[in-house]
Short mmCIF file of N, CA and C in Angstrom, two decimals:
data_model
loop_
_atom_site.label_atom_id
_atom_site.label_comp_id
_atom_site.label_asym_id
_atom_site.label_seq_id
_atom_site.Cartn_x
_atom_site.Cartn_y
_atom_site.Cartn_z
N UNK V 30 80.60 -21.83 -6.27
CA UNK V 30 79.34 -21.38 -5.75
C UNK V 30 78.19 -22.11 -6.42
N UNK V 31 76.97 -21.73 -5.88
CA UNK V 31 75.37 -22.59 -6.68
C UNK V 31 74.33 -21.67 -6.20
N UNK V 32 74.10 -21.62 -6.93
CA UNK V 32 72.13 -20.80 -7.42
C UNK V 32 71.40 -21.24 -6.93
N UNK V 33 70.66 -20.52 -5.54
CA UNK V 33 69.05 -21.54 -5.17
C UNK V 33 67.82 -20.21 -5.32
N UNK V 34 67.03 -21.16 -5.69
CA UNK V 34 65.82 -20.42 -6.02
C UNK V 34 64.92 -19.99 -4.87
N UNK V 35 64.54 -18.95 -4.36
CA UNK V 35 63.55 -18.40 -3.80
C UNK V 35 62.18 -18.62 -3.87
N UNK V 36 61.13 -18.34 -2.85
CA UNK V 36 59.80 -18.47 -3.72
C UNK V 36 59.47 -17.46 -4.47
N UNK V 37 60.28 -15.96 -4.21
CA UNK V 37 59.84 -14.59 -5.27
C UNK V 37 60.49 -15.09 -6.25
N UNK V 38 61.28 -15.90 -6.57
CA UNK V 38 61.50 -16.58 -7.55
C UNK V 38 62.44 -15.64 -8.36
N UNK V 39 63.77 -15.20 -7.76
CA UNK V 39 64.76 -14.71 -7.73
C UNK V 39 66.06 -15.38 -7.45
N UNK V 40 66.88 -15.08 -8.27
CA UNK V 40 68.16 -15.73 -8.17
C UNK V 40 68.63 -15.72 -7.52
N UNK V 41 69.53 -15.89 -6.18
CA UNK V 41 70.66 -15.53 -5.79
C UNK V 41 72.06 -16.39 -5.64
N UNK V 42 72.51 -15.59 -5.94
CA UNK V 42 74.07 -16.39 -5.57
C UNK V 42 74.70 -16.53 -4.30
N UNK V 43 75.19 -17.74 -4.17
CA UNK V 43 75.69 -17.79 -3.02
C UNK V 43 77.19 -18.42 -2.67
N UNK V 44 78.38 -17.99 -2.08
CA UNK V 44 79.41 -18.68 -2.44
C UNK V 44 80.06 -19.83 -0.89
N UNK V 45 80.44 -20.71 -2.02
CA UNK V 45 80.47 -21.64 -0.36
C UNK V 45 82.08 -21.60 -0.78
N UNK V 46 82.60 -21.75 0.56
CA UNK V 46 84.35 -22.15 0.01
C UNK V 46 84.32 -22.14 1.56
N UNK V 47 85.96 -22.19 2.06
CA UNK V 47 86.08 -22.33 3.29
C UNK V 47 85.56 -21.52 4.27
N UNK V 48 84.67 -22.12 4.98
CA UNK V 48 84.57 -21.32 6.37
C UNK V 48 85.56 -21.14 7.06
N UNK V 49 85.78 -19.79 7.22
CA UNK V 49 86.38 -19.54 7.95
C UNK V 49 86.87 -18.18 8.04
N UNK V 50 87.10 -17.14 8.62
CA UNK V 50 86.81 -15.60 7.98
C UNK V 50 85.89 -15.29 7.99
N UNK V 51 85.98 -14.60 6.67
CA UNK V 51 85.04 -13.53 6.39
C UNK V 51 84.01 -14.19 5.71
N UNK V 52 84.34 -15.33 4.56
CA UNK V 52 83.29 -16.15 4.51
C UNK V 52 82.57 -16.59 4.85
N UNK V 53 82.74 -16.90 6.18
CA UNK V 53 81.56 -17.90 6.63
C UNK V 53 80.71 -16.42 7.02
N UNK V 54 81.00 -15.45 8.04
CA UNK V 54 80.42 -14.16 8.19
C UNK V 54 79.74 -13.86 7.05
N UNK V 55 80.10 -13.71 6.05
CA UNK V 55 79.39 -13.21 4.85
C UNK V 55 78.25 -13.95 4.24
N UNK V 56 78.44 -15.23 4.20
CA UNK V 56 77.41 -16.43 3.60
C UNK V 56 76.23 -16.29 4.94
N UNK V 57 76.62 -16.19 6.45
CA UNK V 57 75.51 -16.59 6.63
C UNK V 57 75.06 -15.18 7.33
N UNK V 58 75.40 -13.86 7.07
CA UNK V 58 74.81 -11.99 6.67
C UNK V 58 73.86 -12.57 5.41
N UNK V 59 74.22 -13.16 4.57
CA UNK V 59 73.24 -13.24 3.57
C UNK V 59 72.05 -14.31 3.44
N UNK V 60 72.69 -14.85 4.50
CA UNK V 60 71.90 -16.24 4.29
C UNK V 60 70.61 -15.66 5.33
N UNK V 61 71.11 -14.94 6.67
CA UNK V 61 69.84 -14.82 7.68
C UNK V 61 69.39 -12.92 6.36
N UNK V 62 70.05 -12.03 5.78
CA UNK V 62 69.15 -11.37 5.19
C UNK V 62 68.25 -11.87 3.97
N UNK V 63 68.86 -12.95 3.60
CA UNK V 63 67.39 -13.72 2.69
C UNK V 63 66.33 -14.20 3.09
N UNK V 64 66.67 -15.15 4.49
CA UNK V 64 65.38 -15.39 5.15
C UNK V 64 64.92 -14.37 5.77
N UNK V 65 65.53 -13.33 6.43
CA UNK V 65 64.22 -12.19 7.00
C UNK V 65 63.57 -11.31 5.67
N UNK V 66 64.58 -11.48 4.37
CA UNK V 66 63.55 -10.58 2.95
C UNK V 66 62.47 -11.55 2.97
N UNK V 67 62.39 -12.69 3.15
CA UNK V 67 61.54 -13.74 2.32
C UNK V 67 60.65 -13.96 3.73
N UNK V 68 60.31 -13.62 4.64
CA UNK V 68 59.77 -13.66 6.00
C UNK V 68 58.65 -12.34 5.70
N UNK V 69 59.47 -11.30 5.81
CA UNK V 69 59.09 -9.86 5.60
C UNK V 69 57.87 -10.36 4.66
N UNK V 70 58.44 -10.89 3.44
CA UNK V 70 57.47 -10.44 1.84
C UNK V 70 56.68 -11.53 2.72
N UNK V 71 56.29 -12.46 3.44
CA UNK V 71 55.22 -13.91 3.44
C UNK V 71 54.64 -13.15 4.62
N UNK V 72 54.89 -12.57 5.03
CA UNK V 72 54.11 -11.62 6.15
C UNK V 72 53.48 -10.50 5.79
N UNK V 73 54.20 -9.67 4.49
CA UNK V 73 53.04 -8.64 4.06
C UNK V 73 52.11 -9.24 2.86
N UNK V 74 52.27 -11.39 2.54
CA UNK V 74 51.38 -11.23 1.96
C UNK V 74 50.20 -11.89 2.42
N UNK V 75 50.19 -11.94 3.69
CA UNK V 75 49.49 -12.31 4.62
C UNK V 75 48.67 -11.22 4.97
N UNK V 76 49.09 -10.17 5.45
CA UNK V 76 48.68 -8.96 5.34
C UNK V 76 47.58 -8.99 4.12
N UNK V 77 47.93 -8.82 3.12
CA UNK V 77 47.46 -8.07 1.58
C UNK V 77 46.30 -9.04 1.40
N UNK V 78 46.32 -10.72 1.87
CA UNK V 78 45.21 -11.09 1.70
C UNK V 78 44.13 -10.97 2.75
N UNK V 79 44.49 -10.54 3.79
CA UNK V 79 43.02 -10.32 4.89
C UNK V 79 42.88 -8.89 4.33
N UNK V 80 43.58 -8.18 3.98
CA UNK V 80 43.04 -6.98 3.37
C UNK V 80 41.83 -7.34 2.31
N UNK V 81 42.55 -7.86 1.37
CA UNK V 81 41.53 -8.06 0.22
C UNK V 81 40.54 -8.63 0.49
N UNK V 82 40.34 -9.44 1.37
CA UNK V 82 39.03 -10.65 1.98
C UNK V 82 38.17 -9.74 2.82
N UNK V 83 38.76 -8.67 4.05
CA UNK V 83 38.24 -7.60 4.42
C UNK V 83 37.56 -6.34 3.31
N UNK V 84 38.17 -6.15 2.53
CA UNK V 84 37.68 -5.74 1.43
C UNK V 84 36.72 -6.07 0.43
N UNK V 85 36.49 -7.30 0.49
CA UNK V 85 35.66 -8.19 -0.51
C UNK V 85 34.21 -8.56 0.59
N UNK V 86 34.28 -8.36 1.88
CA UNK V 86 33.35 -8.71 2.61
C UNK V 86 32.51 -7.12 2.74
N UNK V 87 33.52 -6.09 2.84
CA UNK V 87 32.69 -5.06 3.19
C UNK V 87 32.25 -4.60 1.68
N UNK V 88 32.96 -4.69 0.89
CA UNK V 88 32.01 -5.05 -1.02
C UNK V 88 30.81 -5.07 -0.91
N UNK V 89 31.22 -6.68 0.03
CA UNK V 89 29.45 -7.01 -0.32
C UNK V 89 27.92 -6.45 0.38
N UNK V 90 29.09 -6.40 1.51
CA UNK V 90 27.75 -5.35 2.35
C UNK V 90 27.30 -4.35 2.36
N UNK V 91 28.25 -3.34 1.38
CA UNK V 91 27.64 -1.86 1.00
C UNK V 91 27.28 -2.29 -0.51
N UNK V 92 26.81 -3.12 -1.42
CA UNK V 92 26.15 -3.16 -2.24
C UNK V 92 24.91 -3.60 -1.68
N UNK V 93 24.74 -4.49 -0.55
CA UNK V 93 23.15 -4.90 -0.12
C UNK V 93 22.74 -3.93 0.45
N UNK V 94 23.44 -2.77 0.54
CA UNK V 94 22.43 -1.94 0.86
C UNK V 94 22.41 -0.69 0.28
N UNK V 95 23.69 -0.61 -0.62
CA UNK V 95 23.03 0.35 -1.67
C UNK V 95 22.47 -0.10 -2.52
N UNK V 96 21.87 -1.35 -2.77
CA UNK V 96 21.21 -1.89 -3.53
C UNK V 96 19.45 -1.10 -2.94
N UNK V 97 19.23 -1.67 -1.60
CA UNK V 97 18.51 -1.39 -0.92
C UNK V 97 18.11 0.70 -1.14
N UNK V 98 19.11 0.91 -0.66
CA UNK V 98 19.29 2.52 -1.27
C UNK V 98 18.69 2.74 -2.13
N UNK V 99 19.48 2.35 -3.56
CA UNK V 99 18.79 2.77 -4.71
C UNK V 99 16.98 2.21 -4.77
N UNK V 100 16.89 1.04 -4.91
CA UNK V 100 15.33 1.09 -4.44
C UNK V 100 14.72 2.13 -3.86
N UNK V 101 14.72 2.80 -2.73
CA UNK V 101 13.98 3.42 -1.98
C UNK V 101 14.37 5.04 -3.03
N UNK V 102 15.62 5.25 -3.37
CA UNK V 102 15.21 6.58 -4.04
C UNK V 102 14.70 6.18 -5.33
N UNK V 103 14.87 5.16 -5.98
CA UNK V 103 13.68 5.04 -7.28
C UNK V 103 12.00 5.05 -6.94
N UNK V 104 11.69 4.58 -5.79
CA UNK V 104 10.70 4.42 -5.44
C UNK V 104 10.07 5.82 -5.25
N UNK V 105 10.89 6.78 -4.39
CA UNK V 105 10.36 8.14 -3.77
C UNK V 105 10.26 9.20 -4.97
N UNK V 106 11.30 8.41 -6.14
CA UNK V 106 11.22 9.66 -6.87
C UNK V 106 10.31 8.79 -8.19
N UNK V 107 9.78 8.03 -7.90
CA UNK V 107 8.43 7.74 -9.12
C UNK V 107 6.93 8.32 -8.07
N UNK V 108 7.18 8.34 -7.24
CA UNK V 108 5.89 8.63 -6.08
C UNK V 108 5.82 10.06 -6.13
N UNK V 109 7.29 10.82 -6.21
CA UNK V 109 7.07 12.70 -6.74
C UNK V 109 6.39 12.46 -8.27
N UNK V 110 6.77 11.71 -8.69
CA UNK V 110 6.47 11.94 -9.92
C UNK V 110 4.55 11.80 -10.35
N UNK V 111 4.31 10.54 -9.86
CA UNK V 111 3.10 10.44 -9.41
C UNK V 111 1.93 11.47 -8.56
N UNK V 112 2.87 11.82 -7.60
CA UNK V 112 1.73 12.93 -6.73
C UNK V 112 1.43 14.10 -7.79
N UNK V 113 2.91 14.53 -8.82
CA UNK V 113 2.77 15.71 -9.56
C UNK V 113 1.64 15.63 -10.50
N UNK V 114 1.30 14.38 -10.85
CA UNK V 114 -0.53 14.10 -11.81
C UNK V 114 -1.01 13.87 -10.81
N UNK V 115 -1.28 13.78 -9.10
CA UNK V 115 -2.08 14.19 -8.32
C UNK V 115 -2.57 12.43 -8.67
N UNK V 116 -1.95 11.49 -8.53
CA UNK V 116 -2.51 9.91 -8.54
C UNK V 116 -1.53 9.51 -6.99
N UNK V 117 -2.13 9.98 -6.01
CA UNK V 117 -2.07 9.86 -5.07
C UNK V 117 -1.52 8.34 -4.44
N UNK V 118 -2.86 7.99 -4.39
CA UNK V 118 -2.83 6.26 -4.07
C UNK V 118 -1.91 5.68 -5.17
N UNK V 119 -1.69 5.78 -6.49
CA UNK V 119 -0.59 4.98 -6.92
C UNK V 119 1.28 5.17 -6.68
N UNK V 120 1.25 6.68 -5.79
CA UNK V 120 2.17 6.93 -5.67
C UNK V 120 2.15 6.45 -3.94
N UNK V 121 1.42 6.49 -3.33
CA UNK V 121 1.63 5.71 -2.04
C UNK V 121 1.99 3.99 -2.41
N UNK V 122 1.47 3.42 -3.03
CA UNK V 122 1.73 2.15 -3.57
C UNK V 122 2.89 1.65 -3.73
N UNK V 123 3.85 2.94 -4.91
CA UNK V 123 5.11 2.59 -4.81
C UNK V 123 6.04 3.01 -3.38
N UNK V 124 5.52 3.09 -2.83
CA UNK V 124 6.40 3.17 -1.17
C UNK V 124 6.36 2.21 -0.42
N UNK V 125 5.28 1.88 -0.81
CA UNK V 125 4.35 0.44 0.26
C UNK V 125 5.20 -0.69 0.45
N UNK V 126 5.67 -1.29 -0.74
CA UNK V 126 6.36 -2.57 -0.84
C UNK V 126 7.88 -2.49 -0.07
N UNK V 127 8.13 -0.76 -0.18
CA UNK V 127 9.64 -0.87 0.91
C UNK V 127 9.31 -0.15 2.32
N UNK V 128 8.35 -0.18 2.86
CA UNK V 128 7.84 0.14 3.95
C UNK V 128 8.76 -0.32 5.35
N UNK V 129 9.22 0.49 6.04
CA UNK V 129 9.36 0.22 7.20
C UNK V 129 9.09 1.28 8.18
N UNK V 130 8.22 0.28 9.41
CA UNK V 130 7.53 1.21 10.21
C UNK V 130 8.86 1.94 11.15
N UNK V 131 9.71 1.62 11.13
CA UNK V 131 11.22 2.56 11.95
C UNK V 131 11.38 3.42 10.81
N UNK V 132 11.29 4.14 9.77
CA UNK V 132 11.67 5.06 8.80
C UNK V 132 10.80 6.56 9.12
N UNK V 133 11.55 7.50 9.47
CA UNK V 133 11.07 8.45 9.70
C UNK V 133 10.30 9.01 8.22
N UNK V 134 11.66 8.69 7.39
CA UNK V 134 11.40 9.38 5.66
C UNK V 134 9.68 9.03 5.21
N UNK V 135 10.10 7.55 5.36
CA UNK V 135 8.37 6.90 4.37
C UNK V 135 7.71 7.34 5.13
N UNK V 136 7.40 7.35 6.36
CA UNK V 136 6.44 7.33 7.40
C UNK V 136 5.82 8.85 7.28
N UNK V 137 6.87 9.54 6.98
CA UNK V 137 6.47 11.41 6.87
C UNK V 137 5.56 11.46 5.24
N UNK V 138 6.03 11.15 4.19
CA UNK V 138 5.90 10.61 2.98
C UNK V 138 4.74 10.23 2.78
N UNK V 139 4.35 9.16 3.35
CA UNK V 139 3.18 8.53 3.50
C UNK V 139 2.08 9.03 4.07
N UNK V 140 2.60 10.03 5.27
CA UNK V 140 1.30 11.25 5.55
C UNK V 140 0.91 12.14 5.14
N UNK V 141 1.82 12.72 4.37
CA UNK V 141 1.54 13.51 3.01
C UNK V 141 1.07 12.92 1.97
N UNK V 142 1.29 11.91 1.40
CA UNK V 142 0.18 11.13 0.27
C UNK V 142 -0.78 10.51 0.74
N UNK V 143 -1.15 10.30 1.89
CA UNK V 143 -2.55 9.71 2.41
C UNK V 143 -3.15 11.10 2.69
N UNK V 144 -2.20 11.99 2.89
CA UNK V 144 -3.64 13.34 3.38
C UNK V 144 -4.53 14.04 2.02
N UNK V 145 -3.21 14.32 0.87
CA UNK V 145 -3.50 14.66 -0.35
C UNK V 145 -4.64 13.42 -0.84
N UNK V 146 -4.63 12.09 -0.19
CA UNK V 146 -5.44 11.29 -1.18
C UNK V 146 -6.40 11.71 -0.58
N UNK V 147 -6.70 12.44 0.92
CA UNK V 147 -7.81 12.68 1.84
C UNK V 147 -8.46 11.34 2.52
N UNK V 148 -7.24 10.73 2.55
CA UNK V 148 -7.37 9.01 3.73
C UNK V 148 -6.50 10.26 4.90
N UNK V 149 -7.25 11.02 5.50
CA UNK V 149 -7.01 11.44 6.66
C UNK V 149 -6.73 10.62 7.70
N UNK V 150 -7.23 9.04 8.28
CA UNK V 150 -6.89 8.53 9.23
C UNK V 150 -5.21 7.97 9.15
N UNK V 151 -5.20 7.57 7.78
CA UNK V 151 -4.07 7.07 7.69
C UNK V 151 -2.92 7.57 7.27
N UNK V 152 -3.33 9.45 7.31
CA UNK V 152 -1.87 10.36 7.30
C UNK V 152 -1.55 10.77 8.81
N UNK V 153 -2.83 10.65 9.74
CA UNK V 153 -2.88 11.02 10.92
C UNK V 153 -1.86 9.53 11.60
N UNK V 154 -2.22 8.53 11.17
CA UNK V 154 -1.76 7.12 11.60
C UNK V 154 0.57 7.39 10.89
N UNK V 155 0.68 7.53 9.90
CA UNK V 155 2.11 7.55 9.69
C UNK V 155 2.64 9.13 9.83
N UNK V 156 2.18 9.89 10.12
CA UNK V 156 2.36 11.21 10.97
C UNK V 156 2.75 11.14 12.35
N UNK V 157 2.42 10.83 12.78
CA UNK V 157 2.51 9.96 14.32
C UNK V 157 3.62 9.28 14.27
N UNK V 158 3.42 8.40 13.62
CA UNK V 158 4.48 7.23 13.77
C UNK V 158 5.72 8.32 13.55
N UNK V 159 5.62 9.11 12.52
CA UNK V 159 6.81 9.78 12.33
C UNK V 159 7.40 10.86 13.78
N UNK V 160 6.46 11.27 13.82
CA UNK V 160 6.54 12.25 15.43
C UNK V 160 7.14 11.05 16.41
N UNK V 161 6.65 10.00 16.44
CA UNK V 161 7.35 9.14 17.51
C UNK V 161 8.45 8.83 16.98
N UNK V 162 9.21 8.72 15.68
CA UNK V 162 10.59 8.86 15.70
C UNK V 162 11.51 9.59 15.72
N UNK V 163 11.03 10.62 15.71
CA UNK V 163 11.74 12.10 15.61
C UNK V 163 10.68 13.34 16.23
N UNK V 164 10.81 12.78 17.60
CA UNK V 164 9.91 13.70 18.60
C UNK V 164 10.13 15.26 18.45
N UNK V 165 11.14 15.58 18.18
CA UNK V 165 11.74 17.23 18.11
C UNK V 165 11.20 17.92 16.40
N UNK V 166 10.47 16.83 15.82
CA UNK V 166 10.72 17.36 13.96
C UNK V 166 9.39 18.44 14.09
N UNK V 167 9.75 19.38 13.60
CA UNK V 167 8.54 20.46 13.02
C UNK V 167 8.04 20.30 12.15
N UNK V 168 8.67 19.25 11.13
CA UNK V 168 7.75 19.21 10.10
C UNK V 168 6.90 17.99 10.19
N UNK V 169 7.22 16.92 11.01
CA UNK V 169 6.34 15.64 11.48
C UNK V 169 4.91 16.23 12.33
N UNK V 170 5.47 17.41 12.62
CA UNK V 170 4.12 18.01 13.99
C UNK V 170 3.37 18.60 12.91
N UNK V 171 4.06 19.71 12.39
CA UNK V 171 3.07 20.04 11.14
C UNK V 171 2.10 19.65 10.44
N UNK V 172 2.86 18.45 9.86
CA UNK V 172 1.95 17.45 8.84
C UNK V 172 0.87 17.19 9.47
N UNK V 173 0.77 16.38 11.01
CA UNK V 173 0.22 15.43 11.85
C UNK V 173 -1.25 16.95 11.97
N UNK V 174 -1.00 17.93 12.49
CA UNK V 174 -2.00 19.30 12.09
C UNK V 174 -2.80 19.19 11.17
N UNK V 175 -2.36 18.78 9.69
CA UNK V 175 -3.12 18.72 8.36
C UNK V 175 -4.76 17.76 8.51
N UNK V 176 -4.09 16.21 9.08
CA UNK V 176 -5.39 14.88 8.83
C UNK V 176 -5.60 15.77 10.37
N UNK V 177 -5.31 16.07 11.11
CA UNK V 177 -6.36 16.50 12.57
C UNK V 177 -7.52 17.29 12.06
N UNK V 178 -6.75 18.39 11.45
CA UNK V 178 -7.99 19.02 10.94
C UNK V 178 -8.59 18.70 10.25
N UNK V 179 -8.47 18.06 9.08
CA UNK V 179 -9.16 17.50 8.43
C UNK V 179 -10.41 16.73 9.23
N UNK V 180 -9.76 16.04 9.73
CA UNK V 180 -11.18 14.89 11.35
C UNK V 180 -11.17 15.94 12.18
N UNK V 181 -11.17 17.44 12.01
CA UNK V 181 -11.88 18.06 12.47
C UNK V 181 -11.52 17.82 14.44
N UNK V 182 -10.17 17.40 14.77
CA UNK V 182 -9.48 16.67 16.40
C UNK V 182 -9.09 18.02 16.72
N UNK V 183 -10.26 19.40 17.20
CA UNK V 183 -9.15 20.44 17.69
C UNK V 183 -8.60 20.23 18.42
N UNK V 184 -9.11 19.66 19.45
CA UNK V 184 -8.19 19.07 20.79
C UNK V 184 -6.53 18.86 20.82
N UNK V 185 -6.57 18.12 19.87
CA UNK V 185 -5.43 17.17 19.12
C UNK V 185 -4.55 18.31 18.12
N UNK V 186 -5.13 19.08 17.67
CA UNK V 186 -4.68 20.17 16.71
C UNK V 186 -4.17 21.10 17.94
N UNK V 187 -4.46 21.68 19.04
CA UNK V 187 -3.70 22.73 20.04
C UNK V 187 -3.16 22.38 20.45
N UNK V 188 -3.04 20.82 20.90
CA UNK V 188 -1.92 20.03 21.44
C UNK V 188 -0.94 20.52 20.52
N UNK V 189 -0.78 19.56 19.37
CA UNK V 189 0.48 19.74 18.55
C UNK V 189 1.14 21.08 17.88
N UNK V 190 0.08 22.31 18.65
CA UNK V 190 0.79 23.78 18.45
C UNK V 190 1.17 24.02 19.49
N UNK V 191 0.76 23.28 20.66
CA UNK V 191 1.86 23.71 21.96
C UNK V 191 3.01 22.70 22.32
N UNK V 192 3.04 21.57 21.44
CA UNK V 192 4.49 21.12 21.23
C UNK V 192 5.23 21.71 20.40
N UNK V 193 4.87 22.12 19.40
CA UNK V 193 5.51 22.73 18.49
C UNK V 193 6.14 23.95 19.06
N UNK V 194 5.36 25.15 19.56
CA UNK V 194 5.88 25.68 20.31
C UNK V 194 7.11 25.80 21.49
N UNK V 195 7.03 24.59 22.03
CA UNK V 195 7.75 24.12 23.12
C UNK V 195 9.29 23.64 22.62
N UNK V 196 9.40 23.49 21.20
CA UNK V 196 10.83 23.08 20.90
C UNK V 196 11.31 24.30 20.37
#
């Protein structure tokens, strides 16, 4: 017999003598179950690497945006921290730089620290915006109530108690 090496890099033995019988039956039972073990393993490691590459791609894309994530809650929670000494405008500031006008959150956020700063137009302005993303929110209609009255818009103020109403 003679020893051939695998790529799992395992021994096996193999015996050659006359074909004929059970031998030859037997040598090549072992010969086609080595190539389907060694088929099998090059196919699940084919497998294991689009896994890992699938894995390594979606890695990267939930860190760019929990990267993104964490920003926005460091940001919101230095801006509580800020409104709580009532420094209004420096706590709108830190929101500013991650601003997006599709964000219901900042946009609500931002009308509450522009109303407290008493920039009424511009809690009335991201109040709105927020109501237009979340047409059904009670607390976007609410807020948007606060800078109306403030500019003194009753008009605009009974409106948004008979939407409010209406949901």
């Amino acid at each position: 017999g003679f020893k051939c090496l695998l790529p799992e890099w395992k021994t096996h033995q193999i015996t050659i003598g006359v074909y004929n019988g059970k031998k030859k039956a037997n040598f090549v039972q072992s010969t086609n179950f080595i190539l389907s073990t060694f088929n099998k393993r090059r196919y699940n490691m084919e497998i294991l690497k689009k896994s890992i590459l699938l894995a390594f791609f979606h890695l990267l894309v939930s860190t760019g945006f929990s990267q993104k994530e964490m920003a926005m809650q460091r940001a919101f929670a230095e801006s509580y921290s800020l409104e709580a000494k009532l420094k209004y405008n420096d706590a709108v500031s830190m929101l500013t730089p991650l601003y997006d006008e599709n964000s219901y959150e900042i946009n609500l956020r931002l009308g509450w620290l522009y109303y407290n700063a008493k920039n009424y137009t511009q809690a009335q302005t991201h109040y709105q915006k927020a109501v237009k993303l979340k047409p059904y929110s009670i607390e976007a209609k609410l807020g948007l109530v606060k800078p109306l009255s403030a500019l003194e818009s009753w008009d605009k103020v009974a409106e948004q108690y008979e939407e409010i109403l209406k949901i």
